[in-house]
Short mmCIF file of C-alpha atoms and ligand atoms in Angstrom, two decimals:
data_model
loop_
_atom_site.label_atom_id
_atom_site.label_comp_id
_atom_site.label_asym_id
_atom_site.label_seq_id
_atom_site.Cartn_x
_atom_site.Cartn_y
_atom_site.Cartn_z
CA UNK B 1 -24.21 0.37 -16.22
CA UNK B 2 -21.89 -1.79 -14.13
CA UNK B 3 -18.56 -3.50 -14.41
CA UNK B 4 -18.39 -6.81 -12.59
CA UNK B 5 -14.73 -7.54 -13.26
CA UNK B 6 -12.52 -7.67 -10.15
CA UNK B 7 -10.34 -4.87 -8.77
CA UNK B 8 -6.64 -5.83 -8.99
CA UNK B 9 -4.27 -4.87 -6.18
CA UNK B 10 -0.57 -5.62 -5.99
CA UNK B 11 2.21 -5.12 -3.47
CA UNK B 12 5.79 -6.22 -2.98
CA UNK B 13 4.53 -8.60 -0.28
CA UNK B 14 1.75 -8.79 2.27
CA UNK B 15 1.81 -5.17 3.49
CA UNK B 16 -0.61 -4.24 0.70
CA UNK B 17 -3.29 -6.18 2.53
CA UNK B 18 -3.75 -2.93 4.49
CA UNK B 19 -5.23 -1.59 1.23
CA UNK B 20 -7.36 -4.72 0.80
CA UNK B 21 -8.70 -4.12 4.31
CA UNK B 22 -9.79 -0.58 3.38
CA UNK B 23 -11.29 -1.63 0.03
CA UNK B 24 -13.28 -4.42 1.72
CA UNK B 25 -14.60 -1.84 4.19
CA UNK B 26 -15.80 0.70 1.64
CA UNK B 27 -16.51 -1.55 -1.39
CA UNK B 28 -17.67 -4.84 0.16
CA UNK B 29 -19.46 -6.09 -2.97
CA UNK B 30 -16.46 -5.84 -5.26
CA UNK B 31 -14.50 -8.91 -6.32
CA UNK B 32 -10.77 -8.47 -5.57
CA UNK B 33 -7.63 -10.10 -6.91
CA UNK B 34 -4.53 -9.48 -4.80
CA UNK B 35 -0.97 -10.28 -5.80
CA UNK B 36 1.77 -10.19 -3.14
CA UNK B 37 5.24 -10.66 -4.58
CA UNK B 38 6.41 -12.39 -1.41
CA UNK B 39 9.28 -14.18 -3.18
CA UNK B 40 10.93 -10.86 -4.05
CA UNK B 41 9.97 -8.60 -1.12
CA UNK B 42 11.35 -6.07 -0.15
CA UNK B 43 11.25 -3.65 -3.09
CA UNK B 44 12.23 -0.68 -0.92
CA UNK B 45 15.93 -1.46 -0.93
CA UNK B 46 16.18 -2.12 -4.69
CA UNK B 47 17.17 -0.07 -7.73
CA UNK B 48 14.68 1.87 -9.84
CA UNK B 49 15.14 -0.49 -12.82
CA UNK B 50 14.38 -3.56 -10.71
CA UNK B 51 11.33 -1.98 -9.06
CA UNK B 52 9.92 -1.02 -12.49
CA UNK B 53 10.56 -4.51 -13.88
CA UNK B 54 8.92 -6.25 -10.90
CA UNK B 55 5.97 -3.84 -10.90
CA UNK B 56 5.33 -4.52 -14.61
CA UNK B 57 5.36 -8.23 -14.02
CA UNK B 58 2.95 -7.84 -11.10
CA UNK B 59 0.56 -5.70 -13.16
CA UNK B 60 0.74 -8.03 -16.16
CA UNK B 61 -0.14 -10.95 -13.94
CA UNK B 62 -3.22 -9.09 -12.66
CA UNK B 63 -4.28 -8.30 -16.23
CA UNK B 64 -4.40 -12.04 -16.97
CA UNK B 65 -7.12 -12.17 -14.27
CA UNK B 66 -9.26 -9.72 -16.23
CA UNK B 67 -9.14 -6.90 -13.66
CA UNK B 68 -10.99 -3.64 -14.42
CA UNK B 69 -8.37 -1.47 -12.72
CA UNK B 70 -5.14 -1.84 -10.77
CA UNK B 71 -4.29 -0.35 -7.38
CA UNK B 72 -0.57 -0.17 -6.66
CA UNK B 73 -0.73 -0.70 -2.90
CA UNK B 74 3.03 -0.52 -2.47
CA UNK B 75 4.42 2.97 -1.81
CA UNK B 76 7.77 2.01 -3.28
CA UNK B 77 6.25 0.71 -6.54
CA UNK B 78 3.87 3.71 -6.61
CA UNK B 79 6.80 6.13 -6.24
CA UNK B 80 9.02 4.57 -8.85
CA UNK B 81 6.82 2.74 -11.37
CA UNK B 82 3.33 4.33 -11.37
CA UNK B 83 3.95 6.81 -14.18
CA UNK B 84 5.28 4.06 -16.48
CA UNK B 85 2.43 1.68 -15.65
CA UNK B 86 -0.19 4.40 -16.20
CA UNK B 87 1.27 5.10 -19.64
CA UNK B 88 1.61 1.48 -20.73
CA UNK B 89 -1.47 -0.28 -19.36
CA UNK B 90 -4.97 -0.26 -20.84
CA UNK B 91 -6.81 -0.19 -17.49
CA UNK B 92 -6.96 2.66 -14.95
CA UNK B 93 -4.01 2.50 -12.54
CA UNK B 94 -4.21 4.05 -9.07
CA UNK B 95 -1.18 4.75 -6.93
CA UNK B 96 -1.07 5.76 -3.28
CA UNK B 97 0.96 8.96 -3.75
CA UNK B 98 -1.46 11.44 -5.35
CA UNK B 99 -4.42 10.69 -3.04
CA UNK B 100 -2.21 10.76 0.09
CA UNK B 101 -0.64 14.07 -0.92
CA UNK B 102 -4.07 15.60 -1.55
CA UNK B 103 -5.29 14.47 1.88
CA UNK B 104 -2.10 15.71 3.55
CA UNK B 105 -2.42 19.14 1.93
CA UNK B 106 -6.00 19.38 3.08
CA UNK B 107 -5.54 18.32 6.69
CA UNK B 108 -2.34 20.34 7.14
CA UNK B 109 -4.10 23.47 5.88
CA UNK B 110 -1.29 23.76 3.30
CA UNK B 111 1.25 23.64 6.13
CA UNK B 112 4.52 21.66 6.01
CA UNK B 113 4.18 17.93 5.37
CA UNK B 114 6.49 15.16 6.56
CA UNK B 115 6.73 11.69 5.05
CA UNK B 116 8.30 8.43 6.17
CA UNK B 117 8.92 5.50 3.84
CA UNK B 118 11.46 3.11 2.39
CA UNK B 119 14.78 4.32 1.01
CA UNK B 120 13.51 3.98 -2.58
CA UNK B 121 10.32 5.95 -1.85
CA UNK B 122 12.19 8.81 -0.19
CA UNK B 123 14.92 8.86 -2.87
CA UNK B 124 12.34 8.99 -5.68
CA UNK B 125 11.02 12.38 -4.55
CA UNK B 126 7.54 11.22 -5.65
CA UNK B 127 5.96 12.60 -2.50
CA UNK B 128 6.56 16.11 -3.83
CA UNK B 129 7.15 19.03 -1.47
CA UNK B 130 7.34 16.84 1.60
CA UNK B 131 10.13 16.47 4.11
CA UNK B 132 10.97 12.75 3.83
CA UNK B 133 12.87 10.46 6.17
CA UNK B 134 13.73 6.89 5.15
CA UNK B 135 13.00 4.36 7.91
CA UNK B 136 14.42 1.10 6.54
CA UNK B 137 14.38 -0.75 9.88
CA UNK B 138 10.63 -0.48 10.39
CA UNK B 139 9.59 -3.04 7.73
CA UNK B 140 11.62 -5.93 9.22
CA UNK B 141 10.42 -5.12 12.76
CA UNK B 142 6.78 -5.16 11.66
CA UNK B 143 7.19 -8.26 9.46
CA UNK B 144 8.59 -10.05 12.50
CA UNK B 145 5.54 -9.05 14.53
CA UNK B 146 7.78 -6.98 16.86
CA UNK B 147 5.21 -4.24 17.07
CA UNK B 148 5.05 -3.75 20.83
CA UNK B 149 8.75 -4.01 21.61
CA UNK B 150 10.83 -1.38 23.37
CA UNK B 151 13.45 -1.81 20.66
CA UNK B 152 10.98 -0.72 17.98
CA UNK B 153 9.98 2.30 20.08
CA UNK B 154 13.64 3.36 20.30
CA UNK B 155 14.08 2.98 16.55
CA UNK B 156 10.91 4.99 15.84
CA UNK B 157 12.04 7.74 18.28
CA UNK B 158 15.39 7.89 16.58
CA UNK B 159 13.92 8.24 13.08
CA UNK B 160 11.23 10.77 14.05
CA UNK B 161 13.78 12.96 15.83
CA UNK B 162 14.59 14.18 12.33
CA UNK B 163 11.27 16.07 12.28
CA UNK B 164 11.94 18.00 15.51
CA UNK B 165 12.82 21.32 13.90
CA UNK B 166 10.70 21.01 10.77
CA UNK B 167 7.35 22.32 12.10
CA UNK B 168 5.38 19.79 10.06
CA UNK B 169 1.60 19.81 10.45
CA UNK B 170 0.94 16.38 8.88
CA UNK B 171 2.94 13.18 8.48
CA UNK B 172 2.31 10.73 5.61
CA UNK B 173 2.77 7.08 6.59
CA UNK B 174 4.39 6.35 3.22
CA UNK B 175 4.77 2.59 3.49
CA UNK B 176 2.18 -0.22 3.53
CA UNK B 177 3.49 -1.43 6.89
CA UNK B 178 3.28 1.74 8.95
CA UNK B 179 -0.48 1.81 9.66
CA UNK B 180 0.16 -1.28 11.81
CA UNK B 181 2.18 0.91 14.21
CA UNK B 182 0.11 4.06 13.72
CA UNK B 183 -0.55 4.46 17.47
CA UNK B 184 3.14 4.22 18.34
CA UNK B 185 4.03 6.77 15.65
CA UNK B 186 1.25 9.09 16.86
CA UNK B 187 2.52 8.85 20.44
CA UNK B 188 6.14 9.50 19.48
CA UNK B 189 5.54 12.35 17.01
CA UNK B 190 2.94 14.02 19.28
CA UNK B 191 2.42 17.77 18.97
CA UNK B 192 -0.97 17.50 17.31
CA UNK B 193 0.66 16.41 14.04
CA UNK B 194 -1.98 14.69 11.89
CA UNK B 195 -1.17 11.31 10.36
CA UNK B 196 -2.13 10.49 6.78
CA UNK B 197 -2.78 6.90 5.86
CA UNK B 198 -2.28 6.41 2.06
CA UNK B 199 -4.18 3.10 2.19
CA UNK B 200 -7.32 5.00 3.13
CA UNK B 201 -6.62 7.82 0.65
CA UNK B 202 -6.19 5.50 -2.36
CA UNK B 203 -9.23 3.41 -1.46
CA UNK B 204 -11.48 6.47 -1.31
CA UNK B 205 -10.00 7.81 -4.58
CA UNK B 206 -10.59 4.45 -6.29
CA UNK B 207 -14.19 4.29 -5.12
CA UNK B 208 -14.81 7.83 -6.36
CA UNK B 209 -13.36 7.00 -9.79
CA UNK B 210 -15.39 3.80 -10.13
CA UNK B 211 -18.60 5.65 -9.23
CA UNK B 212 -17.87 8.51 -11.63
CA UNK B 213 -17.06 6.11 -14.47
CA UNK B 214 -19.97 3.76 -13.72
CA UNK B 215 -17.53 0.95 -13.10
CA UNK B 216 -18.87 -0.36 -9.80
CA UNK B 217 -20.04 -3.96 -9.65
CA UNK B 218 -23.78 -4.51 -9.35
CA UNK B 219 -23.35 -7.99 -7.83
CA UNK B 220 -25.21 -8.53 -4.60
CA UNK B 221 -23.56 -9.90 -1.44
CA UNK B 222 -19.94 -10.09 -0.42
CA UNK B 223 -17.38 -9.90 -3.23
CA UNK B 224 -15.13 -12.84 -4.10
CA UNK B 225 -11.55 -12.43 -2.85
CA UNK B 226 -8.63 -14.13 -4.51
CA UNK B 227 -5.09 -13.94 -3.15
CA UNK B 228 -1.99 -14.85 -5.11
CA UNK B 229 1.50 -14.90 -3.64
CA UNK B 230 4.82 -15.72 -5.27
CA UNK B 231 6.06 -17.55 -2.17
CA UNK B 232 4.09 -19.23 0.57
CA UNK B 233 5.81 -19.74 3.90
CA UNK B 234 4.64 -21.12 7.25
CA UNK B 235 4.34 -17.58 8.57
CA UNK B 236 1.96 -16.50 5.81
CA UNK B 237 -1.22 -16.84 7.88
CA UNK B 238 -0.08 -14.83 10.89
CA UNK B 239 1.60 -12.07 8.87
CA UNK B 240 -1.35 -11.79 6.45
CA UNK B 241 -3.81 -11.56 9.34
CA UNK B 242 -1.79 -8.79 10.98
CA UNK B 243 -2.09 -6.62 7.85
CA UNK B 244 -5.64 -7.59 6.95
CA UNK B 245 -6.97 -7.29 10.49
CA UNK B 246 -8.86 -10.59 10.17
CA UNK B 247 -8.24 -14.07 8.81
CA UNK B 248 -7.94 -14.56 5.07
CA UNK B 249 -11.16 -15.88 3.64
CA UNK B 250 -11.01 -16.48 -0.06
CA UNK B 251 -9.04 -18.43 -2.59
CA UNK B 252 -5.25 -18.53 -1.99
CA UNK B 253 -2.68 -19.77 -4.49
CA UNK B 254 1.06 -19.61 -5.02
CA UNK B 255 2.06 -18.51 -8.52
CA UNK B 256 5.29 -17.98 -10.41
CA UNK B 257 5.74 -14.69 -12.24
CA UNK B 258 8.58 -12.96 -14.02
N1 DGL H 301 5.37 -2.34 0.35
C1 DGL H 301 6.55 -1.53 0.57
C2 DGL H 301 6.15 -0.04 0.59
O1 DGL H 301 5.00 0.31 0.82
C3 DGL H 301 7.27 -1.91 1.85
C4 DGL H 301 7.99 -3.22 1.75
C5 DGL H 301 9.07 -3.24 0.69
O2 DGL H 301 10.11 -2.60 0.85
O3 DGL H 301 8.84 -3.90 -0.32
O4 DGL H 301 6.99 0.78 0.35
#
């Protein structure tokens, strides 16, 4: 048995392409439909009600594309809206939180776990039993491509100082954007603290589910990739490539939702 419908993935913007990158790596034959709500990014500074409303609209758009499941790539949407979406939607919904927490517990040997993310993610408490620090300045730095600047290093040092006395064994990179500066974070946090990348965790969890439920595609060759965005700016190409790690090849279209 096989299911040849596409996998749906949504994010508040283009950061979720870090999940697309992982899915392409481990499930290359699958068709993918990505929605980046670039007209309304960021979600991380918004209220719970707004994040839930936007996340619903994103998921409903993906359902019109006949997706077999939905991955919420965005940590903020995962933290605030996943439980509602899982209850209301008729397809399996995967969020980044559960898989990342499981991986963090494993690699920390049940030691203390730190987490960094947007204000909304940290405030939600969804990353249970972690010591969370909101790092709201990191998203704009990364979106601007300022990933090698001394200013960013100072900002990262300042945020991570908060972990100095916590004795954490693992740190969850609880935002789509942070894997882009993983090396900088690793260097600054030091001390043998292991980093957990939720993009990888959710991709592996999704693959496992699709195998167990006989929902993998049996199409041969590279899957078809379709990208929708709610706003298309001149910087789209360079920002998308930064998150995806290669140039976008697939169908790209601007859509209006909500
Ligand atoms: N995608 C968001 C996250 O992972 C970061 C950007 C935003 O605030 O919308 O939390």
